[in-house]
Amino acid sequence: MKRTRECAAVTLCLILAAAAGAAAAGEGALPRDEARIAEVAAGQRTEAAASWWGFDPADATESLQAAVDSGAARIVVPYTGAPWVIRPVRLRGNLELVFEPGVVVLAKPGEFKGGGDSLFSAKDAQNITVRGYGARLRMRKADYQSDAYEKAEWRTTLTFSGCRNIRVEGLSLENSGGDGIYLGATEALPRCEEVVIRDVLCWNHHRQGISVISAKNLLIENCRFFGTKGTAPQAGIDLEPNSANECLVNVTVRNCVMANNWGAGILVYLKPLRKTSEPLSILFENCHVRSGNDQGIGVGAVGDDGPSGLIEFRNCTVENTRNGGAYVYDKSAEAALVRFSGCNFRNTATRSTEKHPWWPLVLSLNRDSITRRHGGVEFVDCAVYDCLDRAALKTEEDQGEKGAVNVTGNIRRRGPGAARAEFTPESQGCTLEVTPF
């Protein structure tokens, strides 16, 4: 009995001491664990909890940044019952950063005044994993859109520039003042390489769900890009290099959903690339675009001096979009091939009226300064499901009468009226067949 009372007394003392430490740091706060921090510094531990460096519910930036900088190979951000409120945090190489289920990382109010301030960012680093199944990284989009902040479109949730061997998995990325994820370039490495983004939700961002500026060997898989609205292009996902020395090589987007975005669900804009750029190899496979305010898929500005290669959409579905199912514009017939294979377009171009008609599939020449021969688009076993009597595909030109070139393949159409495509009279090599089913 005496021994039991002694153990109870020791336990009570430990509880009271922990409570006193928390009270000293503030309600809900956690004190530093100096012994474990020392073990990490001595190399005796390769895995650490971010809370060992303390936790302040009002501002946990210093603790989280210190944990990241500690050199531990694996940092776990634990669920504390309160959000980890932070200012921008810089990631280092050779880091696995894991957020426990239920963790919320929240951008600190009144901060992120810099136009390029990101919640987490890494530059010229390698071997970084950011994982958090059941965790949420949230910013304050409405704040950044207010008069209290200088207008900018780069307050992203996760930014990687010139990085190699990156994995992002399982996170919900919400409410940024820019993109959910940004993959960019640096002078040292004009791309990101060996990147996997899997099981991620990007929701309610200001510019894009994800911007891919330059990448080689990129896989985006089982992700959702919802509700982008704020500043153009406002896409679910946007592939858009900034200069000719950047690239989009072995880029695969698979089993992803883009929904309710104010811009295109998928946008590929390639104006800065040249013939000297690396050939494109871009594949969207088994993706679903729905309920957008603009076109489902947009591919544009691939000029006569643009890159070679292939942009392919395989077994993708576009439905219930206000503008066209696919819109290919200012795309040179001499540059990279655009291919739609096994794709379905249902109830698209719903904004079409008799006075302002629109079509499920549109090929448009808007600026002949980019290309003077637009086309080079192939449809393989695609289907259009329409409720209006109109062409499944229409080519158009804002400037001159040059005609589309080399639009080929086959489309099946279901809907009222004749199954047909409409080409401008000067078109050449356009052998596309549209048949009813």
GROMACS .gro file of C-alpha atoms in nm:
model
  437
    1MET     CA    1   0.000   0.000   0.000
    2LYS     CA    2   0.287   0.237   0.088
    3ARG     CA    3   0.451   0.174  -0.251
    4THR     CA    4   0.120   0.242  -0.431
    5ARG     CA    5   0.081   0.576  -0.250
    6GLU     CA    6   0.441   0.671  -0.343
    7CYS     CA    7   0.382   0.593  -0.712
    8ALA     CA    8   0.060   0.793  -0.707
    9ALA     CA    9   0.241   1.085  -0.549
   10VAL     CA   10   0.515   1.078  -0.815
   11THR     CA   11   0.256   1.060  -1.093
   12LEU     CA   12   0.067   1.355  -0.946
   13CYS     CA   13   0.389   1.557  -0.926
   14LEU     CA   14   0.465   1.486  -1.293
   15ILE     CA   15   0.114   1.589  -1.398
   16LEU     CA   16   0.133   1.909  -1.194
   17ALA     CA   17   0.476   1.990  -1.337
   18ALA     CA   18   0.354   1.941  -1.696
   19ALA     CA   19   0.049   2.155  -1.626
   20ALA     CA   20   0.265   2.426  -1.474
   21GLY     CA   21   0.490   2.426  -1.780
   22ALA     CA   22   0.191   2.455  -2.013
   23ALA     CA   23   0.043   2.735  -1.804
   24ALA     CA   24   0.373   2.922  -1.811
   25ALA     CA   25   0.382   2.905  -2.191
   26GLY     CA   26   0.012   2.994  -2.231
   27GLU     CA   27  -0.314   2.802  -2.249
   28GLY     CA   28  -0.280   2.499  -2.479
   29ALA     CA   29   0.094   2.556  -2.518
   30LEU     CA   30   0.361   2.289  -2.485
   31PRO     CA   31   0.708   2.343  -2.339
   32ARG     CA   32   1.035   2.255  -2.508
   33ASP     CA   33   1.180   1.911  -2.446
   34GLU     CA   34   1.547   2.002  -2.411
   35ALA     CA   35   1.664   1.644  -2.354
   36ARG     CA   36   1.514   1.515  -2.678
   37ILE     CA   37   1.627   1.823  -2.871
   38ALA     CA   38   1.981   1.753  -2.751
   39GLU     CA   39   1.954   1.392  -2.867
   40VAL     CA   40   1.849   1.508  -3.214
   41ALA     CA   41   2.140   1.754  -3.224
   42ALA     CA   42   2.379   1.475  -3.124
   43GLY     CA   43   2.251   1.251  -3.403
   44GLN     CA   44   2.104   1.001  -3.158
   45ARG     CA   45   1.755   1.042  -3.305
   46THR     CA   46   1.661   1.057  -3.674
   47GLU     CA   47   1.290   1.104  -3.607
   48ALA     CA   48   1.145   1.385  -3.402
   49ALA     CA   49   0.814   1.546  -3.310
   50ALA     CA   50   0.785   1.915  -3.396
   51SER     CA   51   0.627   1.971  -3.053
   52TRP     CA   52   0.961   1.890  -2.885
   53TRP     CA   53   1.061   2.244  -2.979
   54GLY     CA   54   0.747   2.367  -2.804
   55PHE     CA   55   0.404   2.465  -2.924
   56ASP     CA   56   0.248   2.808  -2.900
   57PRO     CA   57  -0.112   2.809  -3.028
   58ALA     CA   58  -0.085   3.180  -3.108
   59ASP     CA   59   0.223   3.137  -3.330
   60ALA     CA   60   0.400   2.803  -3.374
   61THR     CA   61   0.635   2.919  -3.650
   62GLU     CA   62   0.957   2.920  -3.449
   63SER     CA   63   0.898   2.570  -3.315
   64LEU     CA   64   0.809   2.422  -3.653
   65GLN     CA   65   1.096   2.597  -3.832
   66ALA     CA   66   1.340   2.482  -3.564
   67ALA     CA   67   1.219   2.125  -3.602
   68VAL     CA   68   1.264   2.141  -3.979
   69ASP     CA   69   1.612   2.291  -3.938
   70SER     CA   70   1.715   2.034  -3.676
   71GLY     CA   71   1.850   1.790  -3.932
   72ALA     CA   72   1.626   1.503  -3.824
   73ALA     CA   73   1.537   1.295  -4.128
   74ARG     CA   74   1.171   1.262  -4.026
   75ILE     CA   75   0.967   1.532  -3.854
   76VAL     CA   76   0.618   1.448  -3.730
   77VAL     CA   77   0.376   1.734  -3.668
   78PRO     CA   78   0.142   1.596  -3.398
   79TYR     CA   79  -0.223   1.668  -3.338
   80THR     CA   80  -0.234   1.902  -3.038
   81GLY     CA   81  -0.602   1.990  -3.031
   82ALA     CA   82  -0.532   2.338  -3.171
   83PRO     CA   83  -0.412   2.452  -3.515
   84TRP     CA   84  -0.044   2.509  -3.587
   85VAL     CA   85  -0.066   2.880  -3.667
   86ILE     CA   86   0.239   2.981  -3.869
   87ARG     CA   87   0.411   3.242  -4.078
   88PRO     CA   88   0.607   3.122  -4.387
   89VAL     CA   89   0.821   2.813  -4.322
   90ARG     CA   90   1.124   2.712  -4.535
   91LEU     CA   91   1.181   2.345  -4.606
   92ARG     CA   92   1.525   2.188  -4.640
   93GLY     CA   93   1.645   1.890  -4.838
   94ASN     CA   94   1.655   1.533  -4.709
   95LEU     CA   95   1.337   1.581  -4.510
   96GLU     CA   96   1.024   1.379  -4.451
   97LEU     CA   97   0.760   1.607  -4.299
   98VAL     CA   98   0.455   1.415  -4.176
   99PHE     CA   99   0.134   1.572  -4.046
  100GLU     CA  100  -0.074   1.347  -3.821
  101PRO     CA  101  -0.444   1.294  -3.898
  102GLY     CA  102  -0.652   1.584  -3.767
  103VAL     CA  103  -0.367   1.835  -3.782
  104VAL     CA  104  -0.460   2.179  -3.916
  105VAL     CA  105  -0.182   2.415  -4.019
  106LEU     CA  106  -0.326   2.764  -4.043
  107ALA     CA  107  -0.169   3.077  -4.192
  108LYS     CA  108  -0.133   3.342  -3.924
  109PRO     CA  109  -0.374   3.633  -3.968
  110GLY     CA  110  -0.218   3.964  -4.066
  111GLU     CA  111   0.094   3.793  -4.204
  112PHE     CA  112   0.196   3.688  -4.558
  113LYS     CA  113   0.222   4.051  -4.665
  114GLY     CA  114   0.488   3.963  -4.923
  115GLY     CA  115   0.337   3.882  -5.260
  116GLY     CA  116   0.541   3.563  -5.282
  117ASP     CA  117   0.500   3.444  -4.923
  118SER     CA  118   0.414   3.074  -4.922
  119LEU     CA  119   0.298   2.860  -4.632
  120PHE     CA  120   0.581   2.614  -4.706
  121SER     CA  121   0.852   2.654  -4.970
  122ALA     CA  122   1.172   2.491  -5.089
  123LYS     CA  123   1.432   2.613  -5.335
  124ASP     CA  124   1.718   2.419  -5.499
  125ALA     CA  125   1.660   2.130  -5.259
  126GLN     CA  126   1.617   1.755  -5.303
  127ASN     CA  127   1.464   1.453  -5.133
  128ILE     CA  128   1.161   1.615  -4.969
  129THR     CA  129   0.842   1.434  -4.872
  130VAL     CA  130   0.540   1.622  -4.736
  131ARG     CA  131   0.268   1.380  -4.626
  132GLY     CA  132  -0.054   1.423  -4.432
  133TYR     CA  133  -0.347   1.189  -4.479
  134GLY     CA  134  -0.632   1.351  -4.287
  135ALA     CA  135  -0.441   1.678  -4.238
  136ARG     CA  136  -0.525   2.025  -4.370
  137LEU     CA  137  -0.299   2.317  -4.469
  138ARG     CA  138  -0.513   2.631  -4.478
  139MET     CA  139  -0.441   2.990  -4.576
  140ARG     CA  140  -0.664   3.300  -4.572
  141LYS     CA  141  -0.765   3.372  -4.930
  142ALA     CA  142  -1.034   3.625  -4.841
  143ASP     CA  143  -0.781   3.829  -4.643
  144TYR     CA  144  -0.533   3.839  -4.931
  145GLN     CA  145  -0.808   3.953  -5.168
  146SER     CA  146  -0.899   4.244  -4.939
  147ASP     CA  147  -0.767   4.600  -4.946
  148ALA     CA  148  -0.543   4.519  -4.648
  149TYR     CA  149  -0.309   4.329  -4.881
  150GLU     CA  150  -0.119   4.429  -5.192
  151LYS     CA  151  -0.258   4.238  -5.489
  152ALA     CA  152  -0.050   3.933  -5.578
  153GLU     CA  153  -0.103   3.582  -5.709
  154TRP     CA  154   0.191   3.392  -5.557
  155ARG     CA  155   0.089   3.335  -5.195
  156THR     CA  156   0.087   2.959  -5.245
  157THR     CA  157   0.042   2.674  -5.001
  158LEU     CA  158   0.337   2.464  -5.125
  159THR     CA  159   0.611   2.605  -5.349
  160PHE     CA  160   0.895   2.397  -5.492
  161SER     CA  161   1.145   2.570  -5.720
  162GLY     CA  162   1.436   2.391  -5.884
  163CYS     CA  163   1.384   2.085  -5.663
  164ARG     CA  164   1.450   1.714  -5.718
  165ASN     CA  165   1.284   1.404  -5.578
  166ILE     CA  166   0.971   1.557  -5.425
  167ARG     CA  167   0.665   1.373  -5.291
  168VAL     CA  168   0.342   1.535  -5.171
  169GLU     CA  169   0.077   1.294  -5.045
  170GLY     CA  170  -0.259   1.292  -4.873
  171LEU     CA  171  -0.296   1.659  -4.784
  172SER     CA  172  -0.589   1.895  -4.815
  173LEU     CA  173  -0.454   2.232  -4.937
  174GLU     CA  174  -0.705   2.513  -4.895
  175ASN     CA  175  -0.770   2.885  -4.944
  176SER     CA  176  -0.433   3.011  -5.069
  177GLY     CA  177  -0.368   3.351  -5.221
  178GLY     CA  178  -0.214   3.184  -5.525
  179ASP     CA  179  -0.183   2.814  -5.607
  180GLY     CA  180  -0.232   2.506  -5.398
  181ILE     CA  181   0.099   2.377  -5.534
  182TYR     CA  182   0.357   2.557  -5.750
  183LEU     CA  183   0.635   2.370  -5.933
  184GLY     CA  184   0.885   2.619  -6.068
  185ALA     CA  185   1.239   2.681  -6.184
  186THR     CA  186   1.558   2.844  -6.061
  187GLU     CA  187   1.879   2.950  -6.231
  188ALA     CA  188   2.051   2.642  -6.092
  189LEU     CA  189   1.780   2.403  -6.216
  190PRO     CA  190   1.520   2.538  -6.461
  191ARG     CA  191   1.259   2.276  -6.361
  192CYS     CA  192   1.154   2.038  -6.087
  193GLU     CA  193   1.249   1.673  -6.138
  194GLU     CA  194   1.120   1.337  -6.012
  195VAL     CA  195   0.802   1.464  -5.851
  196VAL     CA  196   0.503   1.262  -5.727
  197ILE     CA  197   0.183   1.434  -5.610
  198ARG     CA  198  -0.074   1.182  -5.493
  199ASP     CA  199  -0.412   1.180  -5.310
  200VAL     CA  200  -0.412   1.559  -5.266
  201LEU     CA  201  -0.709   1.796  -5.256
  202CYS     CA  202  -0.654   2.153  -5.378
  203TRP     CA  203  -0.961   2.357  -5.289
  204ASN     CA  204  -1.065   2.722  -5.324
  205HIS     CA  205  -0.737   2.872  -5.439
  206HIS     CA  206  -0.692   3.220  -5.582
  207ARG     CA  207  -0.508   3.139  -5.908
  208GLN     CA  208  -0.484   2.762  -5.974
  209GLY     CA  209  -0.522   2.436  -5.795
  210ILE     CA  210  -0.172   2.358  -5.919
  211SER     CA  211   0.068   2.543  -6.149
  212VAL     CA  212   0.332   2.339  -6.327
  213ILE     CA  213   0.584   2.585  -6.467
  214SER     CA  214   0.861   2.342  -6.554
  215ALA     CA  215   0.890   1.972  -6.475
  216LYS     CA  216   1.059   1.653  -6.583
  217ASN     CA  217   0.930   1.315  -6.465
  218LEU     CA  218   0.619   1.438  -6.288
  219LEU     CA  219   0.328   1.219  -6.178
  220ILE     CA  220   0.007   1.373  -6.043
  221GLU     CA  221  -0.227   1.095  -5.940
  222ASN     CA  222  -0.564   1.057  -5.765
  223CYS     CA  223  -0.591   1.429  -5.690
  224ARG     CA  224  -0.883   1.673  -5.685
  225PHE     CA  225  -0.869   2.037  -5.795
  226PHE     CA  226  -1.186   2.218  -5.695
  227GLY     CA  227  -1.323   2.570  -5.680
  228THR     CA  228  -1.039   2.790  -5.808
  229LYS     CA  229  -1.152   3.152  -5.829
  230GLY     CA  230  -0.974   3.484  -5.789
  231THR     CA  231  -0.736   3.581  -6.069
  232ALA     CA  232  -0.674   3.441  -6.417
  233PRO     CA  233  -0.628   3.175  -6.534
  234GLN     CA  234  -0.827   3.027  -6.240
  235ALA     CA  235  -0.771   2.671  -6.366
  236GLY     CA  236  -0.785   2.344  -6.182
  237ILE     CA  237  -0.441   2.261  -6.320
  238ASP     CA  238  -0.226   2.483  -6.542
  239LEU     CA  239   0.086   2.375  -6.731
  240GLU     CA  240   0.251   2.706  -6.824
  241PRO     CA  241   0.628   2.755  -6.868
  242ASN     CA  242   0.779   3.100  -6.832
  243SER     CA  243   1.079   3.070  -7.065
  244ALA     CA  244   1.221   2.862  -7.351
  245ASN     CA  245   1.477   2.680  -7.133
  246GLU     CA  246   1.201   2.526  -6.921
  247CYS     CA  247   1.027   2.202  -7.006
  248LEU     CA  248   0.731   1.968  -6.967
  249VAL     CA  249   0.883   1.624  -7.015
  250ASN     CA  250   0.727   1.295  -6.903
  251VAL     CA  251   0.442   1.475  -6.728
  252THR     CA  252   0.152   1.243  -6.638
  253VAL     CA  253  -0.175   1.348  -6.473
  254ARG     CA  254  -0.381   1.040  -6.396
  255ASN     CA  255  -0.715   0.967  -6.226
  256CYS     CA  256  -0.772   1.329  -6.124
  257VAL     CA  257  -1.091   1.535  -6.094
  258MET     CA  258  -1.119   1.905  -6.179
  259ALA     CA  259  -1.453   2.055  -6.078
  260ASN     CA  260  -1.625   2.392  -6.031
  261ASN     CA  261  -1.324   2.599  -6.133
  262TRP     CA  262  -1.381   2.949  -6.264
  263GLY     CA  263  -1.133   2.894  -6.546
  264ALA     CA  264  -1.050   2.580  -6.742
  265GLY     CA  265  -1.042   2.250  -6.563
  266ILE     CA  266  -0.717   2.174  -6.748
  267LEU     CA  267  -0.506   2.443  -6.915
  268VAL     CA  268  -0.189   2.391  -7.119
  269TYR     CA  269  -0.041   2.726  -7.228
  270LEU     CA  270   0.296   2.705  -7.404
  271LYS     CA  271   0.369   3.041  -7.566
  272PRO     CA  272   0.720   3.085  -7.412
  273LEU     CA  273   0.850   2.750  -7.545
  274ARG     CA  274   1.041   2.729  -7.877
  275LYS     CA  275   1.162   2.469  -8.124
  276THR     CA  276   1.485   2.467  -7.924
  277SER     CA  277   1.295   2.360  -7.611
  278GLU     CA  278   1.284   1.995  -7.515
  279PRO     CA  279   1.006   1.804  -7.696
  280LEU     CA  280   0.685   1.786  -7.499
  281SER     CA  281   0.558   1.461  -7.348
  282ILE     CA  282   0.236   1.536  -7.159
  283LEU     CA  283  -0.036   1.284  -7.079
  284PHE     CA  284  -0.370   1.337  -6.905
  285GLU     CA  285  -0.524   0.994  -6.844
  286ASN     CA  286  -0.859   0.896  -6.691
  287CYS     CA  287  -0.926   1.250  -6.574
  288HIS     CA  288  -1.273   1.397  -6.515
  289VAL     CA  289  -1.350   1.765  -6.569
  290ARG     CA  290  -1.695   1.887  -6.470
  291SER     CA  291  -1.911   2.187  -6.388
  292GLY     CA  292  -1.666   2.462  -6.478
  293ASN     CA  293  -1.741   2.820  -6.573
  294ASP     CA  294  -1.504   2.804  -6.874
  295GLN     CA  295  -1.393   2.528  -7.110
  296GLY     CA  296  -1.313   2.185  -6.977
  297ILE     CA  297  -0.976   2.153  -7.152
  298GLY     CA  298  -0.777   2.440  -7.302
  299VAL     CA  299  -0.458   2.408  -7.507
  300GLY     CA  300  -0.310   2.728  -7.643
  301ALA     CA  301  -0.028   2.932  -7.788
  302VAL     CA  302   0.184   2.658  -7.942
  303GLY     CA  303   0.338   2.871  -8.217
  304ASP     CA  304   0.508   2.800  -8.546
  305ASP     CA  305   0.835   2.831  -8.356
  306GLY     CA  306   0.694   2.617  -8.076
  307PRO     CA  307   0.810   2.284  -7.938
  308SER     CA  308   0.764   1.941  -8.093
  309GLY     CA  309   0.631   1.638  -7.909
  310LEU     CA  310   0.289   1.519  -7.792
  311ILE     CA  311   0.011   1.649  -7.568
  312GLU     CA  312  -0.235   1.363  -7.516
  313PHE     CA  313  -0.569   1.334  -7.339
  314ARG     CA  314  -0.653   0.966  -7.298
  315ASN     CA  315  -0.987   0.833  -7.169
  316CYS     CA  316  -1.082   1.167  -7.017
  317THR     CA  317  -1.436   1.294  -6.960
  318VAL     CA  318  -1.558   1.654  -6.973
  319GLU     CA  319  -1.915   1.736  -6.876
  320ASN     CA  320  -2.146   2.020  -6.775
  321THR     CA  321  -1.908   2.302  -6.863
  322ARG     CA  322  -2.028   2.650  -6.954
  323ASN     CA  323  -1.786   2.681  -7.248
  324GLY     CA  324  -1.658   2.411  -7.480
  325GLY     CA  325  -1.550   2.065  -7.381
  326ALA     CA  326  -1.213   2.131  -7.547
  327TYR     CA  327  -1.076   2.458  -7.682
  328VAL     CA  328  -0.752   2.447  -7.884
  329TYR     CA  329  -0.636   2.792  -7.987
  330ASP     CA  330  -0.337   2.944  -8.165
  331LYS     CA  331  -0.191   2.597  -8.198
  332SER     CA  332   0.043   2.554  -8.492
  333ALA     CA  333  -0.002   2.255  -8.723
  334GLU     CA  334   0.377   2.245  -8.744
  335ALA     CA  335   0.440   2.207  -8.369
  336ALA     CA  336   0.353   1.939  -8.112
  337LEU     CA  337   0.057   1.712  -8.187
  338VAL     CA  338  -0.252   1.739  -7.966
  339ARG     CA  339  -0.435   1.407  -7.940
  340PHE     CA  340  -0.768   1.319  -7.779
  341SER     CA  341  -0.803   0.943  -7.748
  342GLY     CA  342  -1.114   0.772  -7.611
  343CYS     CA  343  -1.242   1.099  -7.461
  344ASN     CA  344  -1.608   1.179  -7.388
  345PHE     CA  345  -1.768   1.524  -7.396
  346ARG     CA  346  -2.115   1.549  -7.237
  347ASN     CA  347  -2.339   1.854  -7.213
  348THR     CA  348  -2.062   2.106  -7.279
  349ALA     CA  349  -2.081   2.464  -7.411
  350THR     CA  350  -2.402   2.519  -7.218
  351ARG     CA  351  -2.374   2.898  -7.258
  352SER     CA  352  -2.442   2.867  -7.632
  353THR     CA  353  -2.734   3.071  -7.762
  354GLU     CA  354  -2.873   3.138  -8.109
  355LYS     CA  355  -2.719   3.485  -8.100
  356HIS     CA  356  -2.388   3.371  -7.949
  357PRO     CA  357  -2.334   3.009  -8.054
  358TRP     CA  358  -2.066   2.785  -7.910
  359TRP     CA  359  -1.967   2.427  -7.982
  360PRO     CA  360  -1.849   2.123  -7.784
  361LEU     CA  361  -1.509   2.125  -7.956
  362VAL     CA  362  -1.349   2.442  -8.095
  363LEU     CA  363  -1.024   2.505  -8.283
  364SER     CA  364  -0.957   2.876  -8.302
  365LEU     CA  365  -0.695   3.102  -8.458
  366ASN     CA  366  -0.694   3.425  -8.259
  367ARG     CA  367  -0.345   3.566  -8.321
  368ASP     CA  368  -0.170   3.493  -8.649
  369SER     CA  369   0.144   3.647  -8.500
  370ILE     CA  370   0.185   3.314  -8.316
  371THR     CA  371   0.090   3.081  -8.599
  372ARG     CA  372  -0.025   3.120  -8.957
  373ARG     CA  373  -0.128   2.754  -8.996
  374HIS     CA  374  -0.333   2.631  -8.703
  375GLY     CA  375  -0.424   2.268  -8.649
  376GLY     CA  376  -0.236   1.946  -8.589
  377VAL     CA  377  -0.510   1.792  -8.371
  378GLU     CA  378  -0.615   1.428  -8.371
  379PHE     CA  379  -0.930   1.265  -8.231
  380VAL     CA  380  -0.926   0.888  -8.183
  381ASP     CA  381  -1.254   0.715  -8.094
  382CYS     CA  382  -1.398   1.014  -7.908
  383ALA     CA  383  -1.764   1.080  -7.834
  384VAL     CA  384  -1.979   1.393  -7.808
  385TYR     CA  385  -2.313   1.380  -7.626
  386ASP     CA  386  -2.509   1.693  -7.710
  387CYS     CA  387  -2.859   1.828  -7.654
  388LEU     CA  388  -2.843   2.092  -7.931
  389ASP     CA  389  -2.844   2.072  -8.311
  390ARG     CA  390  -2.493   2.196  -8.383
  391ALA     CA  391  -2.158   2.075  -8.510
  392ALA     CA  392  -1.956   1.855  -8.280
  393LEU     CA  393  -1.646   2.050  -8.381
  394LYS     CA  394  -1.602   2.396  -8.527
  395THR     CA  395  -1.293   2.575  -8.659
  396GLU     CA  396  -1.285   2.954  -8.652
  397GLU     CA  397  -1.050   3.245  -8.718
  398ASP     CA  398  -1.052   3.597  -8.586
  399GLN     CA  399  -0.788   3.718  -8.834
  400GLY     CA  400  -0.779   3.637  -9.205
  401GLU     CA  401  -0.898   3.330  -9.390
  402LYS     CA  402  -0.620   3.075  -9.357
  403GLY     CA  403  -0.807   2.760  -9.263
  404ALA     CA  404  -0.727   2.479  -9.025
  405VAL     CA  405  -0.471   2.215  -9.118
  406ASN     CA  406  -0.455   1.843  -9.039
  407VAL     CA  407  -0.749   1.790  -8.806
  408THR     CA  408  -0.795   1.414  -8.825
  409GLY     CA  409  -0.951   1.107  -8.665
  410ASN     CA  410  -1.303   1.009  -8.574
  411ILE     CA  411  -1.576   1.130  -8.339
  412ARG     CA  412  -1.910   0.966  -8.262
  413ARG     CA  413  -2.196   1.201  -8.182
  414ARG     CA  414  -2.530   1.154  -8.010
  415GLY     CA  415  -2.785   1.434  -8.016
  416PRO     CA  416  -3.037   1.620  -8.236
  417GLY     CA  417  -2.949   1.713  -8.594
  418ALA     CA  418  -2.682   1.581  -8.826
  419ALA     CA  419  -2.350   1.449  -8.701
  420ARG     CA  420  -2.096   1.688  -8.848
  421ALA     CA  421  -1.789   1.908  -8.815
  422GLU     CA  422  -1.766   2.258  -8.960
  423PHE     CA  423  -1.436   2.372  -9.110
  424THR     CA  424  -1.353   2.710  -9.256
  425PRO     CA  425  -1.338   2.687  -9.638
  426GLU     CA  426  -0.961   2.725  -9.664
  427SER     CA  427  -0.893   2.423  -9.438
  428GLN     CA  428  -0.654   2.157  -9.568
  429GLY     CA  429  -0.593   1.795  -9.472
  430CYS     CA  430  -0.889   1.792  -9.233
  431THR     CA  431  -1.014   1.436  -9.263
  432LEU     CA  432  -1.199   1.416  -8.931
  433GLU     CA  433  -1.508   1.193  -8.952
  434VAL     CA  434  -1.809   1.261  -8.733
  435THR     CA  435  -2.067   0.982  -8.727
  436PRO     CA  436  -2.389   0.930  -8.529
  437PHE     CA  437  -2.441   0.655  -8.274
   0.00000   0.00000   0.00000
